[in-house]
Amino acid sequence: MDLFKLFSKKDNKSKNVAKERLKLVLIHDRTNVSPKFLEMIKGDIIKVISDYMEIDKDGLDIKITRTKSNTDNTPIPALIANIPILKMKDKTVE
Amino acid sequence: MSEVIVVTSGKGGVGKTTTVANIGTGLAMLGKKVVVVDADIGLRNLDVVLGLENRIVYDVVDVVEKVCRLKQGLIRDKKYDGLYLLPAAQTRDKTAISPKQMQELTTNLRELFDYIIIDCPAGIEQGFQNAIAGADNAIVVTTPEVSAVRDADRIIGLLEAKGLHNPRLIINRIRHDMVKRGDMMNIDDMIDILAIDLLGVIPDDESIVVSTNKGEPVVTNKDAMAGMAYMNITRRITGEEVPLLSLEVDEGVFTKIRKILFGK
């Protein structure tokens, strides 16, 4: 098992923490997106989605992250929203 | 064809001046005619790192304001014939020079030198705008710390906005032991995050402090790791292809085996 440990990447190493923190902070620096701006988007998403389904508003998580572009491998920022659905509203069932 | 290279960073204290002194000296050792310009007006530093502090009569502001002729402002290195320093003014501030004046200065220096290396002040204020005004290429210096890398990223963005595309990166003060135990970001981590070309890596080496104490750039010391690393960087600047020093490469043998076995 010890040998296996040698081969596995440990995520709790401080350099990995540094890298993850940097990735996140740079995405925000580069896109110039403030937490306030994200809150505004979040509010609007809740408004739109609420017409169609009941969602867990407190559980909604929205963030800017980095993903690879489809055409080449250049990293591009992406808006990721994780919206927990409690139940669908009748409106959507037709 | 001469080349104007600005050496810059977002955060202070990452080793810009040391880098300028060593690249300048290294180029002179290779027989090039080179001038290092201290554009950090108000905070003169490059002179002491080169050991030329007691020879200064005029400075870059005197040259720009035509208090003296360009050749009078240039201080010749005590050891290398091709190396000259244009020191910063101490009694003035960053507003003493305009980007236009800097451009004019580099145009004049191009006639006399193969390489013009500019030591840029840290940060993104007017001193930065001045220092980059006449440059063809930029080198960004950072250390493997979150604050330095974040500021380096900001500088890279600003350089590109100012038309200095493809700046190259020097990672300074890498500690092999810390990288090995996963407590310092490695070269790949940094390149991955900043997404720019690597010019070289300088190990955190006591000999840098010793050489700065003496006013003799470490690049002249062939036994020092940092000296070898700076000479490699110098050669890369002249267009030579030089592989990274084996001790600069932070990959342990297990990383290599894992790469072979698992492909990642």
Coordinates of C-alpha atoms in Angstrom, one line a residue:
Chain A
M1 CA 0.0 0.0 0.0
D2 CA 2.9 2.3 0.8
L3 CA 4.2 1.8 -2.7
F4 CA 0.8 2.8 -4.1
K5 CA 0.9 6.0 -2.0
L6 CA 4.1 7.0 -3.7
F7 CA 2.4 6.9 -7.1
S8 CA -0.8 8.7 -6.1
K9 CA -1.0 12.4 -6.2
K10 CA -1.9 13.8 -2.8
D11 CA -4.3 16.7 -3.0
N12 CA -3.5 18.1 0.5
K13 CA 0.0 19.1 -0.4
S14 CA 0.4 22.9 0.0
K15 CA 1.5 23.4 -3.6
N16 CA -1.8 21.9 -4.8
V17 CA -3.7 24.2 -2.5
A18 CA -1.7 27.1 -3.8
K19 CA -2.4 26.1 -7.4
E20 CA -6.2 25.7 -6.9
R21 CA -6.4 29.0 -5.1
L22 CA -4.4 30.7 -7.8
K23 CA -6.5 29.2 -10.6
L24 CA -9.7 30.5 -9.0
V25 CA -8.3 34.0 -8.2
L26 CA -6.8 34.4 -11.7
I27 CA -10.1 33.5 -13.3
H28 CA -11.8 36.2 -11.4
D29 CA -8.9 38.7 -12.0
R30 CA -8.9 38.0 -15.7
T31 CA -12.7 38.2 -16.2
N32 CA -13.1 41.1 -13.8
V33 CA -16.1 39.4 -12.2
S34 CA -16.9 40.6 -8.7
P35 CA -18.7 38.5 -6.1
K36 CA -21.5 41.2 -6.2
F37 CA -21.8 40.7 -10.0
L38 CA -22.2 36.9 -9.4
E39 CA -24.8 37.5 -6.8
M40 CA -26.8 39.6 -9.3
I41 CA -26.6 36.8 -11.9
K42 CA -27.6 34.3 -9.2
G43 CA -30.7 36.4 -8.3
D44 CA -31.8 36.6 -12.0
I45 CA -31.3 32.8 -12.5
I46 CA -33.4 32.1 -9.5
K47 CA -36.1 34.4 -10.9
V48 CA -36.1 32.7 -14.3
I49 CA -35.9 29.1 -13.1
S50 CA -38.5 29.5 -10.4
D51 CA -41.2 29.9 -13.1
Y52 CA -40.5 26.3 -14.2
M53 CA -39.3 24.5 -11.1
E54 CA -38.9 24.7 -7.4
I55 CA -35.3 25.0 -6.5
D56 CA -33.2 25.1 -3.4
K57 CA -32.3 28.7 -3.4
D58 CA -29.8 28.4 -0.6
G59 CA -28.2 25.4 -2.2
L60 CA -27.7 27.2 -5.5
D61 CA -24.0 27.6 -6.3
I62 CA -22.7 29.7 -9.1
K63 CA -19.1 30.3 -10.0
I64 CA -16.7 31.2 -12.7
T65 CA -14.3 28.4 -13.5
R66 CA -11.9 27.4 -16.2
T67 CA -12.5 24.9 -19.0
K68 CA -10.8 23.9 -22.2
S69 CA -12.1 25.4 -25.4
N70 CA -13.7 23.0 -27.8
T71 CA -11.7 24.0 -30.8
D72 CA -8.2 24.1 -29.4
N73 CA -7.0 23.4 -25.9
T74 CA -6.7 27.0 -24.7
P75 CA -8.3 27.5 -21.3
I76 CA -11.4 29.7 -21.4
P77 CA -13.5 30.9 -18.5
A78 CA -16.9 29.3 -18.0
L79 CA -19.8 30.1 -15.8
I80 CA -20.9 27.1 -13.9
A81 CA -24.2 27.0 -12.0
N82 CA -25.2 24.1 -9.8
I83 CA -28.9 24.3 -9.1
P84 CA -30.5 21.7 -6.9
I85 CA -34.1 21.1 -8.1
L86 CA -36.7 20.3 -5.4
K87 CA -39.6 19.6 -7.7
M88 CA -40.9 20.4 -11.2
K89 CA -43.8 22.8 -11.6
D90 CA -46.9 21.7 -13.5
K91 CA -46.1 24.3 -16.2
T92 CA -43.2 22.2 -17.6
V93 CA -45.3 19.0 -17.8
E94 CA -47.5 19.3 -20.8
Chain B
M1 CA 19.9 44.5 -35.1
S2 CA 19.6 45.4 -31.5
E3 CA 17.0 44.3 -29.1
V4 CA 15.3 46.1 -26.2
I5 CA 14.2 43.8 -23.4
V6 CA 12.2 45.0 -20.4
V7 CA 12.4 42.9 -17.3
T8 CA 9.3 43.3 -15.2
S9 CA 7.2 41.8 -12.4
G10 CA 4.0 42.6 -10.6
K11 CA 5.3 42.1 -7.1
G12 CA 8.4 43.7 -5.7
G13 CA 11.3 41.8 -4.3
V14 CA 11.1 38.8 -6.7
G15 CA 14.6 39.4 -8.2
K16 CA 14.2 41.8 -11.2
T17 CA 17.3 43.8 -10.6
T18 CA 19.4 40.6 -9.9
T19 CA 18.0 39.2 -13.2
V20 CA 18.9 42.3 -15.2
A21 CA 22.4 42.4 -13.7
N22 CA 23.0 38.8 -14.5
I23 CA 21.5 38.8 -18.0
G24 CA 23.5 42.0 -18.8
T25 CA 26.7 40.6 -17.5
G26 CA 26.1 37.2 -19.1
L27 CA 25.5 38.8 -22.5
A28 CA 28.8 40.8 -22.1
M29 CA 30.6 37.6 -21.2
L30 CA 29.4 36.2 -24.6
G31 CA 31.0 39.2 -26.3
K32 CA 27.9 41.3 -26.8
K33 CA 27.6 45.0 -26.4
V34 CA 25.0 45.6 -23.8
V35 CA 23.6 48.4 -21.6
V36 CA 21.5 47.8 -18.5
V37 CA 19.1 50.7 -17.8
D38 CA 17.7 51.3 -14.3
A39 CA 14.2 52.6 -14.9
D40 CA 13.2 52.5 -11.3
I41 CA 13.6 56.3 -10.8
G42 CA 13.9 57.3 -7.2
L43 CA 15.1 53.9 -6.0
R44 CA 18.5 53.2 -7.4
N45 CA 19.6 49.6 -7.1
L46 CA 21.2 48.2 -10.2
D47 CA 24.4 50.0 -9.5
V48 CA 25.1 48.3 -6.2
V49 CA 24.2 44.8 -7.6
L50 CA 26.8 45.4 -10.4
G51 CA 29.3 47.0 -8.0
L52 CA 29.4 50.3 -9.8
E53 CA 27.9 52.5 -7.2
N54 CA 31.0 54.6 -6.6
R55 CA 31.3 55.6 -10.3
I56 CA 28.0 57.4 -10.8
V57 CA 28.2 61.0 -11.9
Y58 CA 25.2 61.4 -14.2
D59 CA 22.0 59.3 -14.4
V60 CA 19.2 58.5 -16.8
V61 CA 17.2 61.6 -16.0
D62 CA 20.3 63.8 -16.7
V63 CA 20.5 62.0 -20.1
V64 CA 16.9 62.4 -20.9
E65 CA 16.9 66.1 -19.8
K66 CA 20.1 66.6 -21.8
V67 CA 22.0 67.8 -18.7
C68 CA 24.8 65.6 -20.1
R69 CA 25.4 63.7 -23.3
L70 CA 24.3 60.1 -23.6
K71 CA 27.9 58.8 -23.6
Q72 CA 28.7 60.7 -20.4
G73 CA 25.8 59.1 -18.6
L74 CA 26.9 55.6 -19.5
I75 CA 29.0 53.9 -16.8
R76 CA 31.4 51.3 -18.1
D77 CA 31.6 48.0 -16.1
K78 CA 34.9 47.4 -14.3
K79 CA 35.3 43.9 -15.6
Y80 CA 33.5 43.5 -19.0
D81 CA 34.3 45.8 -21.8
G82 CA 31.0 45.5 -23.6
L83 CA 28.8 46.2 -20.5
Y84 CA 27.5 49.6 -19.5
L85 CA 25.1 50.9 -16.9
L86 CA 22.7 53.8 -17.2
P87 CA 21.7 54.4 -13.5
A88 CA 18.4 55.6 -12.1
A89 CA 18.2 59.1 -10.6
Q90 CA 17.8 59.1 -6.8
T91 CA 16.5 62.6 -6.2
R92 CA 13.7 62.4 -8.7
D93 CA 10.6 60.3 -9.1
K94 CA 8.8 58.3 -11.7
T95 CA 7.2 61.4 -13.3
A96 CA 10.7 62.7 -14.3
I97 CA 10.6 60.7 -17.5
S98 CA 7.7 60.3 -20.0
P99 CA 7.1 57.2 -22.2
K100 CA 8.0 59.3 -25.2
Q101 CA 11.4 60.3 -23.7
M102 CA 12.0 56.6 -22.9
Q103 CA 11.3 55.7 -26.5
E104 CA 13.7 58.3 -27.7
L105 CA 16.4 57.0 -25.3
T106 CA 16.1 53.4 -26.5
T107 CA 16.3 54.6 -30.1
N108 CA 19.6 56.3 -29.3
L109 CA 20.9 53.3 -27.3
R110 CA 20.1 51.0 -30.2
E111 CA 22.8 52.7 -32.2
L112 CA 25.4 51.8 -29.6
F113 CA 24.4 48.4 -28.3
D114 CA 23.3 44.9 -29.3
Y115 CA 21.1 44.5 -26.2
I116 CA 19.4 47.1 -24.1
I117 CA 18.0 45.5 -20.9
I118 CA 15.6 47.7 -18.9
D119 CA 15.0 47.2 -15.2
C120 CA 11.4 48.1 -14.7
P121 CA 10.0 49.2 -11.3
A122 CA 7.5 46.8 -9.7
G123 CA 3.8 47.5 -10.1
I124 CA 1.6 49.0 -12.8
E125 CA 2.0 52.7 -12.3
Q126 CA 3.7 55.3 -14.5
G127 CA 7.1 53.8 -13.9
F128 CA 5.9 50.6 -15.6
Q129 CA 4.5 52.6 -18.5
N130 CA 7.8 54.4 -19.0
A131 CA 10.0 51.3 -18.7
I132 CA 8.1 49.3 -21.3
A133 CA 7.6 52.2 -23.8
G134 CA 10.6 51.5 -26.1
A135 CA 10.8 47.7 -25.5
D136 CA 10.6 45.0 -28.2
N137 CA 10.3 42.1 -25.8
A138 CA 9.5 41.5 -22.1
I139 CA 10.6 39.1 -19.5
V140 CA 8.4 38.6 -16.5
V141 CA 10.1 37.5 -13.2
T142 CA 8.1 35.7 -10.5
T143 CA 8.7 33.5 -7.5
P144 CA 6.6 30.4 -6.9
E145 CA 4.3 32.2 -4.3
V146 CA 0.6 32.8 -4.8
S147 CA 1.0 36.6 -4.4
A148 CA 3.9 36.8 -6.9
V149 CA 2.2 34.6 -9.5
R150 CA -1.1 36.5 -9.2
D151 CA 0.7 39.8 -9.8
A152 CA 2.7 38.2 -12.7
D153 CA -0.5 37.3 -14.3
R154 CA -1.8 40.8 -14.1
I155 CA 1.5 42.1 -15.6
I156 CA 1.3 39.6 -18.5
G157 CA -2.2 40.9 -19.3
L158 CA -1.0 44.5 -19.2
L159 CA 2.1 43.8 -21.4
E160 CA -0.2 42.2 -24.0
A161 CA -2.5 45.1 -23.9
K162 CA 0.4 47.4 -24.6
G163 CA 1.5 45.3 -27.6
L164 CA 4.3 43.4 -26.0
H165 CA 3.1 39.9 -27.0
N166 CA 4.6 36.6 -25.8
P167 CA 6.5 37.8 -22.8
R168 CA 8.7 35.1 -21.4
L169 CA 8.8 33.9 -17.8
I170 CA 11.7 33.5 -15.4
I171 CA 10.8 31.6 -12.2
N172 CA 13.1 32.7 -9.5
R173 CA 13.9 31.1 -6.1
I174 CA 12.7 27.6 -6.8
R175 CA 13.6 25.4 -3.9
H176 CA 14.1 21.9 -5.1
D177 CA 13.6 20.3 -1.7
M178 CA 10.2 22.0 -1.2
V179 CA 9.1 21.2 -4.7
K180 CA 10.0 17.6 -4.2
R181 CA 7.8 17.2 -1.1
G182 CA 4.9 19.1 -2.7
D183 CA 5.2 22.3 -0.7
M184 CA 6.1 24.5 -3.6
M185 CA 4.6 24.8 -7.0
N186 CA 6.7 23.2 -9.7
I187 CA 7.6 24.6 -13.1
D188 CA 4.7 22.8 -14.8
D189 CA 2.2 24.1 -12.3
M190 CA 3.4 27.7 -12.9
I191 CA 3.4 27.4 -16.7
D192 CA 0.0 25.8 -16.6
I193 CA -1.4 28.7 -14.6
L194 CA 0.3 31.6 -16.4
A195 CA 0.2 30.0 -19.9
I196 CA 3.4 31.7 -21.2
D197 CA 6.7 30.5 -22.5
L198 CA 9.4 29.7 -20.0
L199 CA 12.7 31.4 -20.4
G200 CA 14.4 29.8 -17.4
V201 CA 14.4 28.8 -13.8
I202 CA 16.7 30.1 -11.0
P203 CA 17.2 27.9 -7.9
D204 CA 17.1 29.6 -4.5
D205 CA 20.9 29.8 -4.0
E206 CA 22.9 31.3 -1.2
S207 CA 25.5 32.3 -3.8
I208 CA 23.2 35.0 -5.0
V209 CA 23.3 36.8 -1.7
V210 CA 27.1 36.4 -1.5
S211 CA 27.6 37.7 -5.0
T212 CA 25.2 40.6 -4.5
N213 CA 27.1 41.4 -1.3
K214 CA 30.3 41.7 -3.3
G215 CA 28.7 43.5 -6.3
E216 CA 29.7 40.7 -8.6
P217 CA 26.8 39.1 -10.5
V218 CA 26.5 35.3 -9.8
V219 CA 26.6 34.6 -13.6
T220 CA 30.4 35.1 -13.4
N221 CA 30.6 32.2 -10.9
K222 CA 30.7 29.0 -12.9
D223 CA 30.5 26.8 -9.8
A224 CA 27.2 28.3 -8.6
M225 CA 23.9 26.7 -9.6
A226 CA 22.3 30.1 -10.0
G227 CA 25.2 31.2 -12.1
M228 CA 24.8 28.4 -14.5
A229 CA 21.0 28.9 -14.6
Y230 CA 21.6 32.6 -15.5
M231 CA 24.1 31.7 -18.2
N232 CA 21.6 29.3 -19.7
I233 CA 19.0 32.0 -19.7
T234 CA 21.5 34.4 -21.4
R235 CA 22.2 31.9 -24.1
R236 CA 18.5 31.4 -24.7
I237 CA 18.1 35.2 -25.1
T238 CA 20.7 35.1 -27.9
G239 CA 18.6 32.4 -29.6
E240 CA 20.5 29.3 -28.6
E241 CA 18.5 26.3 -27.6
V242 CA 19.7 25.3 -24.1
P243 CA 17.9 22.6 -22.1
L244 CA 16.9 23.3 -18.5
L245 CA 19.6 22.4 -16.0
S246 CA 18.9 18.9 -14.7
L247 CA 18.8 20.2 -11.1
E248 CA 16.3 22.8 -12.2
V249 CA 14.0 20.1 -13.4
D250 CA 11.9 19.3 -10.3
E251 CA 10.5 16.0 -11.5
G252 CA 11.5 13.3 -9.2
V253 CA 12.1 9.8 -10.4
F254 CA 8.7 8.7 -9.2
T255 CA 7.0 11.3 -11.2
K256 CA 8.8 10.1 -14.2
I257 CA 7.9 6.5 -13.6
R258 CA 4.3 7.4 -13.0
K259 CA 4.3 9.3 -16.2
I260 CA 5.6 6.3 -18.1
L261 CA 3.2 3.9 -16.3
F262 CA 0.1 5.9 -16.2
G263 CA 0.7 8.6 -18.7
K264 CA 0.0 11.5 -16.4

